[in-house]
């Protein structure tokens, strides 16, 4: 079946502009995650959606970052007033939350470049 | 907060040899799950192996095996008969029951022909 789909794959934007990154999880996966990966670095947790529960936003680095998940499926990560330090690859993943040993299935990420 | 530490930013192994990647984690939980992911240059994250904390037996997947030491909070990955295709970034990850997954900073593995 289809995997996790992220769009766009690459995004170049000017400092100060807003950007929206989209994630389509695997159908039936109730858990959705956003991570940020700076060049050559590990994965920084941003936000976690689990079913209809309130999302865990503890990883969002500032109030310029927000995310929503509509209808328990597609998620959008929004970065307002982008800064150069926001440049990174943004990875989305989904999993079956009912099974805690279920691995995360990752998309190919969106590479964001802020000029 | 749970933290995952990978103390080896880079490792190198000769083709066909064995290499072990280290991972330690900090938690007060007794029920959790551990994973190793591989990220080749393509950027795609690929699950290598997983371990449930309640299982004493170490997980094995073909050439990949783990040494899980729960009391020491250690979860190392052993790659046997290394192949050129094993070259990648390797991330150790921790997942608490019904929670998100946290990753270490990664170890870059180079395989020399």
Short mmCIF file of C-alpha atoms in Angstrom, two decimals:
data_model
loop_
_atom_site.label_atom_id
_atom_site.label_comp_id
_atom_site.label_asym_id
_atom_site.label_seq_id
_atom_site.Cartn_x
_atom_site.Cartn_y
_atom_site.Cartn_z
CA UNK A 1 0.00 0.00 0.00
CA UNK A 2 0.97 3.67 -0.14
CA UNK A 3 3.47 4.94 2.37
CA UNK A 4 3.65 8.28 4.16
CA UNK A 5 3.56 11.08 1.63
CA UNK A 6 5.00 14.52 2.24
CA UNK A 7 4.78 17.61 0.09
CA UNK A 8 6.53 19.53 -1.16
CA UNK A 9 9.75 17.56 -1.25
CA UNK A 10 11.73 20.79 -1.38
CA UNK A 11 10.77 24.33 -0.43
CA UNK A 12 12.81 27.50 -0.74
CA UNK A 13 11.39 30.56 0.92
CA UNK A 14 12.47 34.03 1.88
CA UNK A 15 13.06 34.97 5.48
CA UNK A 16 9.89 36.29 7.05
CA UNK A 17 7.49 34.34 4.84
CA UNK A 18 5.09 31.70 6.12
CA UNK A 19 5.29 28.09 4.90
CA UNK A 20 3.01 25.07 5.11
CA UNK A 21 4.27 21.52 4.96
CA UNK A 22 1.87 18.68 4.33
CA UNK A 23 1.84 15.07 5.48
CA UNK A 24 -0.46 12.26 4.33
CA UNK A 25 -0.05 9.34 6.76
CA UNK A 26 -0.65 5.69 5.98
CA UNK A 27 -4.35 4.94 5.95
CA UNK A 28 -5.51 3.60 9.31
CA UNK A 29 -2.53 4.90 11.25
CA UNK A 30 -3.86 6.86 14.22
CA UNK A 31 -0.55 8.29 15.40
CA UNK A 32 1.27 11.01 13.49
CA UNK A 33 4.61 12.62 14.29
CA UNK A 34 6.62 15.57 13.06
CA UNK A 35 10.39 15.71 13.45
CA UNK A 36 13.01 18.19 12.35
CA UNK A 37 16.43 17.12 11.16
CA UNK A 38 19.11 19.74 10.71
CA UNK A 39 22.01 19.00 8.37
CA UNK A 40 23.91 15.95 9.62
CA UNK A 41 22.04 15.94 12.91
CA UNK A 42 19.58 13.68 14.69
CA UNK A 43 15.82 13.91 14.74
CA UNK A 44 14.32 16.61 16.91
CA UNK A 45 10.80 15.83 18.07
CA UNK A 46 8.28 18.55 17.27
CA UNK A 47 4.72 17.35 17.77
CA UNK A 48 2.74 14.13 18.17
CA UNK A 49 -0.91 13.47 17.33
CA UNK A 50 -2.61 10.39 18.75
CA UNK A 51 -6.15 9.71 17.62
CA UNK A 52 -8.58 12.27 19.01
CA UNK A 53 -6.43 13.15 22.00
CA UNK A 54 -4.90 16.58 22.45
CA UNK A 55 -1.58 16.68 20.60
CA UNK A 56 1.72 16.68 22.43
CA UNK A 57 3.23 20.00 21.34
CA UNK A 58 6.12 19.92 23.77
CA UNK A 59 8.74 19.82 21.03
CA UNK A 60 7.67 22.90 19.09
CA UNK A 61 10.62 25.31 19.30
CA UNK A 62 8.65 28.54 19.28
CA UNK A 63 5.17 29.96 18.83
CA UNK A 64 5.96 30.48 15.16
CA UNK A 65 5.45 26.74 14.74
CA UNK A 66 2.03 25.14 14.72
CA UNK A 67 0.46 21.98 13.39
CA UNK A 68 -2.98 20.58 12.90
CA UNK A 69 -4.42 17.28 11.85
CA UNK A 70 -7.79 17.40 10.14
CA UNK A 71 -10.16 14.46 10.28
CA UNK A 72 -7.58 12.30 11.95
CA UNK A 73 -5.65 11.99 8.71
CA UNK A 74 -3.74 14.71 6.85
CA UNK A 75 -1.52 17.00 8.89
CA UNK A 76 -0.11 20.41 8.12
CA UNK A 77 2.91 21.93 9.83
CA UNK A 78 2.97 25.71 9.57
CA UNK A 79 5.98 27.91 10.22
CA UNK A 80 5.24 31.61 10.41
CA UNK A 81 7.77 34.38 9.78
CA UNK A 82 10.46 31.87 8.81
CA UNK A 83 14.02 32.39 9.99
CA UNK A 84 17.25 31.03 8.53
CA UNK A 85 17.65 28.68 11.50
CA UNK A 86 14.41 27.00 10.44
CA UNK A 87 16.25 25.52 7.46
CA UNK A 88 16.16 21.75 7.88
CA UNK A 89 14.48 18.59 6.68
CA UNK A 90 11.05 18.15 8.22
CA UNK A 91 10.09 14.50 8.56
CA UNK A 92 6.62 13.16 9.13
CA UNK A 93 5.88 9.64 10.38
CA UNK A 94 2.84 7.59 11.26
CA UNK A 95 2.21 4.41 13.21
CA UNK A 96 -0.46 2.16 14.67
CA UNK A 97 -0.75 3.54 18.17
CA UNK A 98 -2.59 0.48 19.41
CA UNK A 99 0.62 -1.47 19.04
CA UNK A 100 3.38 0.20 20.97
CA UNK A 101 6.08 -1.86 19.36
CA UNK A 102 4.79 -0.73 15.99
CA UNK A 103 7.54 1.08 14.14
CA UNK A 104 7.19 4.56 12.74
CA UNK A 105 6.80 4.73 9.00
CA UNK A 106 8.50 7.83 7.68
CA UNK A 107 7.93 9.98 4.65
CA UNK A 108 10.84 11.24 2.59
CA UNK A 109 10.69 14.62 4.24
CA UNK A 110 10.47 18.21 3.10
CA UNK A 111 13.76 20.04 2.77
CA UNK A 112 13.12 23.64 3.79
CA UNK A 113 15.63 26.32 2.87
CA UNK A 114 15.14 29.83 4.20
CA UNK A 115 17.16 32.44 2.32
CA UNK B 1 12.24 13.44 30.23
CA UNK B 2 13.52 10.53 28.28
CA UNK B 3 16.85 10.99 26.54
CA UNK B 4 18.72 8.80 24.13
CA UNK B 5 22.49 9.04 23.83
CA UNK B 6 24.66 7.74 21.03
CA UNK B 7 28.24 8.39 22.04
CA UNK B 8 29.82 7.52 18.69
CA UNK B 9 29.25 10.23 16.08
CA UNK B 10 31.14 8.17 13.49
CA UNK B 11 32.19 4.54 13.14
CA UNK B 12 34.05 2.68 10.44
CA UNK B 13 34.15 -1.03 9.61
CA UNK B 14 35.84 -3.18 7.02
CA UNK B 15 33.55 -5.04 4.67
CA UNK B 16 32.65 -8.51 6.04
CA UNK B 17 33.73 -7.53 9.56
CA UNK B 18 31.53 -6.91 12.61
CA UNK B 19 30.76 -3.55 14.18
CA UNK B 20 28.84 -2.54 17.29
CA UNK B 21 27.03 0.77 17.68
CA UNK B 22 26.33 2.01 21.19
CA UNK B 23 23.16 3.49 22.63
CA UNK B 24 22.13 4.37 26.15
CA UNK B 25 18.89 5.89 27.35
CA UNK B 26 17.47 7.44 30.43
CA UNK B 27 14.04 6.51 31.73
CA UNK B 28 12.14 5.80 34.90
CA UNK B 29 9.62 3.63 33.08
CA UNK B 30 9.60 -0.14 33.09
CA UNK B 31 7.48 -0.63 29.98
CA UNK B 32 8.93 0.77 26.79
CA UNK B 33 10.24 -0.10 23.37
CA UNK B 34 13.57 0.40 21.67
CA UNK B 35 14.36 0.66 17.99
CA UNK B 36 17.27 1.07 15.62
CA UNK B 37 16.65 2.97 12.39
CA UNK B 38 18.92 3.34 9.40
CA UNK B 39 18.99 6.47 7.22
CA UNK B 40 20.91 6.14 3.95
CA UNK B 41 21.71 9.21 1.82
CA UNK B 42 18.26 8.90 0.26
CA UNK B 43 16.92 10.34 3.54
CA UNK B 44 14.40 7.51 3.96
CA UNK B 45 14.25 6.19 7.53
CA UNK B 46 14.29 2.39 7.57
CA UNK B 47 13.54 0.22 10.60
CA UNK B 48 16.42 -2.15 11.32
CA UNK B 49 15.36 -3.89 14.52
CA UNK B 50 13.15 -3.43 17.58
CA UNK B 51 13.08 -4.69 21.16
CA UNK B 52 10.37 -4.77 23.80
CA UNK B 53 11.74 -3.94 27.25
CA UNK B 54 9.80 -6.75 28.90
CA UNK B 55 11.55 -9.33 26.74
CA UNK B 56 14.85 -10.59 28.07
CA UNK B 57 15.84 -12.25 24.83
CA UNK B 58 17.83 -10.04 22.51
CA UNK B 59 16.21 -9.32 19.16
CA UNK B 60 17.86 -10.59 15.98
CA UNK B 61 17.15 -9.80 12.33
CA UNK B 62 19.49 -11.64 9.99
CA UNK B 63 22.90 -9.91 10.28
CA UNK B 64 21.60 -7.41 12.84
CA UNK B 65 21.33 -8.16 16.53
CA UNK B 66 21.06 -6.16 19.72
CA UNK B 67 22.58 -6.42 23.16
CA UNK B 68 19.84 -5.16 25.48
CA UNK B 69 20.93 -4.53 29.05
CA UNK B 70 17.85 -3.21 30.84
CA UNK B 71 19.49 -2.53 34.18
CA UNK B 72 22.28 -0.61 32.49
CA UNK B 73 19.80 1.09 30.11
CA UNK B 74 21.97 0.07 27.20
CA UNK B 75 20.84 -1.01 23.74
CA UNK B 76 23.71 -1.63 21.32
CA UNK B 77 23.41 -2.77 17.71
CA UNK B 78 25.75 -5.37 16.27
CA UNK B 79 26.11 -5.66 12.51
CA UNK B 80 27.79 -8.87 11.38
CA UNK B 81 29.35 -9.51 7.97
CA UNK B 82 29.12 -5.80 7.14
CA UNK B 83 28.19 -4.93 3.59
CA UNK B 84 28.72 -1.77 1.57
CA UNK B 85 24.97 -1.19 1.63
CA UNK B 86 25.07 -0.92 5.42
CA UNK B 87 26.75 2.48 5.15
CA UNK B 88 24.30 5.01 6.57
CA UNK B 89 23.34 7.04 9.62
CA UNK B 90 22.01 4.82 12.39
CA UNK B 91 19.61 6.17 14.97
CA UNK B 92 18.65 4.59 18.25
CA UNK B 93 15.12 5.38 19.41
CA UNK B 94 13.04 5.00 22.57
CA UNK B 95 9.27 4.85 22.79
CA UNK B 96 7.32 4.96 26.01
CA UNK B 97 3.93 3.29 26.16
CA UNK B 98 1.39 5.30 24.16
CA UNK B 99 3.81 8.12 23.59
CA UNK B 100 5.99 9.55 20.92
CA UNK B 101 9.37 8.23 19.87
CA UNK B 102 12.62 9.97 20.84
CA UNK B 103 15.82 9.58 18.86
CA UNK B 104 19.53 9.79 19.57
CA UNK B 105 21.84 12.06 17.60
CA UNK B 106 22.91 9.24 15.31
CA UNK B 107 26.08 7.37 14.35
CA UNK B 108 27.46 7.64 10.84
CA UNK B 109 28.70 4.23 9.72
CA UNK B 110 31.25 3.94 6.94
CA UNK B 111 31.97 0.56 5.36
CA UNK B 112 35.38 0.19 3.74
CA UNK B 113 35.75 -2.21 0.80
#
